[in-house]
XYZ file of N, CA and C in Angstrom:
429
model
N -18.510 1.826 -35.323
C -18.076 0.627 -35.991
C -17.028 -0.132 -35.168
N -16.088 0.610 -34.585
C -15.049 -0.051 -33.806
C -15.238 0.179 -32.310
N -16.471 0.291 -31.897
C -16.756 0.539 -30.487
C -16.300 -0.617 -29.612
N -16.318 -1.816 -30.125
C -15.903 -2.963 -29.337
C -14.405 -2.914 -29.029
N -13.624 -2.215 -29.860
C -12.186 -2.101 -29.618
C -11.878 -1.265 -28.379
N -12.688 -0.227 -28.146
C -12.430 0.615 -26.969
C -12.612 -0.167 -25.683
N -13.488 -1.142 -25.704
C -13.689 -1.993 -24.540
C -12.459 -2.813 -24.201
N -11.667 -3.142 -25.215
C -10.448 -3.905 -24.980
C -9.389 -3.077 -24.265
N -9.375 -1.774 -24.514
C -8.317 -0.928 -23.979
C -8.690 -0.230 -22.682
N -9.968 -0.233 -22.335
C -10.381 0.372 -21.062
C -10.029 -0.567 -19.933
N -9.405 0.007 -18.918
C -9.067 -0.810 -17.753
C -10.173 -0.677 -16.724
N -10.452 -1.771 -16.065
C -11.418 -1.749 -14.971
C -10.821 -0.911 -13.838
N -11.624 -0.044 -13.250
C -11.088 0.847 -12.217
C -10.806 0.076 -10.932
N -9.798 0.540 -10.238
C -9.398 -0.090 -8.986
C -9.812 0.827 -7.840
N -10.659 0.305 -6.956
C -11.085 1.077 -5.785
C -9.988 1.116 -4.731
N -9.105 0.164 -4.780
C -8.106 0.043 -3.724
C -7.099 1.188 -3.718
N -6.945 1.878 -4.836
C -6.051 3.040 -4.850
C -6.565 4.089 -3.875
N -7.860 4.300 -3.879
C -8.461 5.255 -2.943
C -8.392 4.727 -1.511
N -8.543 3.427 -1.331
C -8.449 2.846 0.008
C -7.075 3.124 0.602
N -6.043 2.914 -0.216
C -4.670 3.093 0.258
C -4.403 4.565 0.559
N -4.880 5.452 -0.305
C -4.676 6.887 -0.070
C -5.366 7.340 1.215
N -6.594 6.868 1.443
C -7.314 7.243 2.663
C -6.620 6.689 3.907
N -6.047 5.507 3.789
C -5.322 4.928 4.910
C -4.091 5.767 5.246
N -3.373 6.227 4.225
C -2.205 7.071 4.469
C -2.616 8.432 5.034
N -3.753 8.965 4.590
C -4.236 10.239 5.118
C -4.598 10.142 6.592
N -5.076 8.988 7.008
C -5.494 8.801 8.397
C -4.315 8.808 9.366
N -3.121 8.552 8.870
C -1.925 8.548 9.717
C -1.437 9.984 9.884
N -1.854 10.623 10.953
C -1.510 12.030 11.194
C -0.045 12.222 11.553
N 0.575 11.207 12.145
C 1.959 11.356 12.601
C 2.975 11.096 11.490
N 2.532 10.639 10.349
C 3.457 10.292 9.270
C 3.817 11.470 8.391
N 4.609 11.197 7.366
C 5.079 12.244 6.464
C 4.148 12.449 5.276
N 3.002 11.775 5.277
C 2.097 11.872 4.128
C 1.599 13.294 3.914
N 1.316 14.015 4.975
C 0.759 15.367 4.819
C 1.741 16.301 4.109
N 3.036 16.115 4.346
C 4.047 16.966 3.699
C 4.253 16.593 2.236
N 4.296 15.307 1.956
C 4.670 14.819 0.625
C 3.518 14.087 -0.040
N 2.330 14.626 0.072
C 1.109 14.001 -0.432
C 1.195 13.674 -1.923
N 1.636 14.634 -2.721
C 1.703 14.430 -4.178
C 2.672 13.306 -4.534
N 3.805 13.273 -3.842
C 4.820 12.250 -4.097
C 4.255 10.850 -3.849
N 3.648 10.660 -2.681
C 3.101 9.347 -2.337
C 1.933 8.963 -3.245
N 1.034 9.912 -3.506
C -0.108 9.627 -4.377
C 0.347 9.225 -5.778
N 1.335 9.941 -6.285
C 1.849 9.659 -7.634
C 2.409 8.242 -7.709
N 3.184 7.859 -6.702
C 3.806 6.536 -6.743
C 2.804 5.415 -6.489
N 1.848 5.639 -5.608
C 0.817 4.625 -5.381
C 0.007 4.424 -6.660
N -0.376 5.518 -7.300
C -1.136 5.406 -8.550
C -0.304 4.709 -9.625
N 0.977 5.034 -9.707
C 1.852 4.431 -10.714
C 1.998 2.932 -10.472
N 2.151 2.540 -9.222
C 2.288 1.115 -8.898
C 1.003 0.375 -9.236
N -0.136 0.951 -8.860
C -1.418 0.281 -9.117
C -1.725 0.208 -10.616
N -1.336 1.227 -11.369
C -1.616 1.171 -12.806
C -0.619 0.268 -13.536
N 0.610 0.200 -13.058
C 1.606 -0.665 -13.699
C 1.289 -2.145 -13.495
N 0.802 -2.472 -12.324
C 0.472 -3.864 -12.006
C -1.035 -4.003 -11.847
N -1.758 -3.508 -12.816
C -3.216 -3.401 -12.749
C -3.898 -4.748 -12.523
N -3.508 -5.747 -13.292
C -4.152 -7.061 -13.176
C -3.899 -7.682 -11.801
N -2.690 -7.529 -11.298
C -2.382 -8.066 -9.974
C -3.250 -7.415 -8.906
N -3.378 -6.085 -8.972
C -4.125 -5.388 -7.940
C -5.631 -5.620 -8.065
N -6.125 -5.873 -9.264
C -7.527 -6.284 -9.395
C -7.759 -7.619 -8.697
N -6.831 -8.528 -8.893
C -6.925 -9.844 -8.252
C -6.837 -9.709 -6.725
N -5.894 -8.882 -6.246
C -5.758 -8.666 -4.805
C -7.018 -8.031 -4.223
N -7.602 -7.097 -4.977
C -8.812 -6.413 -4.503
C -9.980 -7.395 -4.372
N -10.133 -8.260 -5.368
C -11.189 -9.268 -5.296
C -10.978 -10.191 -4.095
N -9.749 -10.601 -3.892
C -9.439 -11.467 -2.750
C -9.735 -10.749 -1.434
N -9.362 -9.484 -1.347
C -9.570 -8.720 -0.111
C -11.052 -8.554 0.201
N -11.863 -8.268 -0.816
C -13.295 -8.083 -0.562
C -13.966 -9.396 -0.169
N -13.460 -10.506 -0.679
C -14.040 -11.804 -0.325
C -13.593 -12.278 1.057
N -12.369 -11.923 1.446
C -11.781 -12.529 2.637
C -11.790 -11.650 3.882
N -11.797 -10.327 3.725
C -11.600 -9.452 4.868
C -12.715 -8.435 5.018
N -12.807 -7.866 6.222
C -13.737 -6.772 6.494
C -13.118 -5.465 6.003
N -13.846 -4.367 6.121
C -13.450 -3.096 5.509
C -12.048 -2.623 5.912
N -11.767 -2.480 7.203
C -10.441 -2.014 7.628
C -9.352 -2.996 7.219
N -9.662 -4.270 7.288
C -8.696 -5.284 6.896
C -8.421 -5.232 5.391
N -9.441 -4.900 4.600
C -9.245 -4.759 3.155
C -8.247 -3.652 2.860
N -8.416 -2.521 3.524
C -7.491 -1.396 3.327
C -6.070 -1.792 3.719
N -5.946 -2.452 4.856
C -4.625 -2.853 5.327
C -3.982 -3.860 4.368
N -4.756 -4.819 3.891
C -4.242 -5.824 2.959
C -3.715 -5.155 1.684
N -4.496 -4.235 1.137
C -4.077 -3.570 -0.092
C -2.868 -2.668 0.141
N -2.789 -2.043 1.311
C -1.626 -1.211 1.629
C -0.367 -2.065 1.762
N -0.503 -3.235 2.370
C 0.647 -4.130 2.511
C 1.111 -4.624 1.141
N 0.164 -5.005 0.296
C 0.528 -5.453 -1.055
C 1.203 -4.323 -1.840
N 0.675 -3.110 -1.720
C 1.274 -1.961 -2.404
C 2.675 -1.704 -1.859
N 2.847 -1.831 -0.555
C 4.165 -1.635 0.052
C 5.159 -2.681 -0.438
N 4.693 -3.922 -0.595
C 5.576 -4.969 -1.098
C 6.045 -4.658 -2.519
N 5.123 -4.198 -3.353
C 5.491 -3.838 -4.718
C 6.389 -2.603 -4.730
N 6.111 -1.636 -3.857
C 6.940 -0.426 -3.790
C 8.360 -0.780 -3.370
N 8.495 -1.672 -2.413
C 9.821 -2.092 -1.971
C 10.560 -2.818 -3.085
N 9.831 -3.659 -3.819
C 10.426 -4.378 -4.937
C 10.924 -3.405 -6.021
N 10.205 -2.274 -6.177
C 10.580 -1.279 -7.178
C 11.595 -0.260 -6.664
N 11.981 -0.388 -5.402
C 12.975 0.518 -4.843
C 12.400 1.790 -4.249
N 11.099 1.855 -4.080
C 10.453 3.027 -3.482
C 10.358 2.822 -1.974
N 11.474 3.002 -1.287
C 11.561 2.705 0.140
C 10.667 3.635 0.954
N 10.660 4.914 0.613
C 9.856 5.873 1.382
C 8.367 5.571 1.275
N 7.926 5.207 0.096
C 6.518 4.881 -0.109
C 6.156 3.625 0.677
N 7.001 2.624 0.611
C 6.743 1.379 1.332
C 6.725 1.618 2.842
N 7.649 2.432 3.331
C 7.690 2.719 4.770
C 6.452 3.493 5.213
N 6.012 4.441 4.404
C 4.812 5.216 4.737
C 3.584 4.313 4.781
N 3.475 3.399 3.852
C 2.328 2.495 3.807
C 2.299 1.556 5.012
N 3.439 0.959 5.338
C 3.449 0.039 6.470
C 3.237 0.781 7.785
N 3.794 1.974 7.900
C 3.577 2.772 9.111
C 2.109 3.159 9.245
N 1.446 3.401 8.132
C 0.023 3.729 8.168
C -0.812 2.545 8.658
N -0.444 1.347 8.236
C -1.166 0.148 8.685
C -0.953 -0.057 10.186
N 0.280 0.110 10.639
C 0.580 -0.044 12.063
C -0.171 1.008 12.876
N -0.190 2.245 12.372
C -0.898 3.318 13.070
C -2.409 3.065 13.091
N -2.957 2.509 12.016
C -4.382 2.191 11.976
C -4.741 1.204 13.088
N -3.936 0.171 13.238
C -4.208 -0.808 14.289
C -4.092 -0.164 15.666
N -3.115 0.717 15.827
C -2.929 1.401 17.110
C -4.153 2.254 17.456
N -4.677 2.976 16.484
C -5.867 3.802 16.744
C -7.107 2.944 16.997
N -7.203 1.811 16.324
C -8.326 0.906 16.573
C -8.274 0.343 17.989
N -7.083 0.022 18.466
C -6.929 -0.504 19.823
C -7.274 0.582 20.839
N -6.805 1.805 20.588
C -7.072 2.900 21.525
C -8.555 3.231 21.617
N -9.262 3.147 20.499
C -10.688 3.458 20.508
C -11.543 2.225 20.843
N -10.888 1.150 21.205
C -11.521 -0.108 21.612
C -12.466 -0.668 20.549
N -12.037 -0.571 19.310
C -12.769 -1.180 18.208
C -12.095 -2.500 17.859
N -12.653 -3.194 16.886
C -12.080 -4.465 16.452
C -10.746 -4.191 15.771
N -9.716 -4.911 16.205
C -8.375 -4.731 15.663
C -8.273 -5.319 14.260
N -7.156 -5.025 13.620
C -6.872 -5.643 12.328
C -6.658 -7.133 12.523
N -6.806 -7.868 11.442
C -6.548 -9.305 11.469
C -5.096 -9.513 11.904
N -4.842 -10.456 12.816
C -3.478 -10.658 13.325
C -2.444 -10.945 12.243
N -2.829 -11.668 11.200
C -1.889 -11.947 10.104
C -1.464 -10.667 9.403
N -2.437 -9.779 9.188
C -2.119 -8.520 8.523
C -1.217 -7.658 9.399
N -1.484 -7.653 10.683
C -0.659 -6.874 11.602
C 0.770 -7.408 11.638
N 0.924 -8.728 11.713
C 2.264 -9.325 11.711
C 2.991 -9.036 10.405
N 2.266 -9.120 9.294
C 2.885 -8.853 7.991
C 3.352 -7.406 7.903
N 2.536 -6.476 8.380
C 2.910 -5.056 8.343
C 4.126 -4.791 9.216
N 4.144 -5.375 10.411
C 5.288 -5.180 11.309
C 6.569 -5.776 10.725
N 6.467 -6.974 10.182
C 7.646 -7.631 9.604
C 8.174 -6.851 8.399
N 7.268 -6.400 7.561
C 7.684 -5.645 6.375
C 8.294 -4.303 6.769
N 7.694 -3.638 7.741
C 8.229 -2.352 8.191
C 9.615 -2.537 8.821
N 9.761 -3.585 9.603
C 11.065 -3.875 10.212
C 12.116 -4.141 9.137
N 11.736 -4.895 8.119
C 12.652 -5.193 7.007
C 13.042 -3.913 6.278
N 12.082 -3.020 6.055
C 12.355 -1.762 5.362
C 13.309 -0.903 6.173
N 13.039 -0.788 7.472
C 13.883 0.041 8.331
C 15.302 -0.515 8.406
N 15.433 -1.832 8.554
C 16.762 -2.446 8.630
C 17.524 -2.285 7.322
N 16.862 -2.501 6.214
C 17.506 -2.373 4.907
C 17.943 -0.939 4.658
N 17.077 -0.014 4.998
C 17.386 1.393 4.752
C 18.500 1.884 5.674
N 18.511 1.436 6.920
C 19.564 1.870 7.842
C 20.913 1.289 7.424
N 20.931 0.078 6.890
C 22.176 -0.522 6.409
C 22.728 0.261 5.233
N 21.855 0.701 4.332
C 22.333 1.443 3.170
C 22.871 2.807 3.588
N 22.288 3.427 4.624
C 22.812 4.698 5.127
C 24.189 4.505 5.752
N 24.375 3.394 6.490
C 25.671 3.123 7.123
C 26.748 2.916 6.065
N 26.407 2.225 4.989
C 27.370 1.984 3.909
C 27.791 3.285 3.252
N 26.845 4.192 3.074
C 27.182 5.487 2.448
C 28.138 6.288 3.327
N 27.931 6.252 4.642
C 28.824 6.995 5.531
C 30.198 6.339 5.625
N 30.258 5.009 5.521
C 31.548 4.317 5.543
C 32.361 4.626 4.291
N 31.699 4.755 3.147
C 32.395 5.051 1.898
C 32.944 6.474 1.889
N 32.260 7.377 2.554
C 32.684 8.791 2.535
C 33.862 9.067 3.409
């Protein structure tokens, strides 16, 4: 009788959560292998909290970019939201994964990431590192 109500509460699944997780797994030099549960939990929490935004981003990514670029775009968007929420480690891991992906693509002589995505990842990672290093300096000055 109320079957139509369940349709209102079911959320459309987001494929990009898996894209982002696979991108972080591909970064062998990062800290993802040690803290897998931590990063997965926060990525899932960010994607479920901002579900409508990430559905919109996913649609845009599939229309505008190729496969590797889609993963990078979604990782950058997730990193931006993580930084906004104060999850510095998650944001740094995501941006480092995007940078590492481009590095491996260049080494294997495949098509690189879109230049805009690469610049965005580098700028965001630089911002994260600078912000985090400033906060560490302030803590040592106070002590």
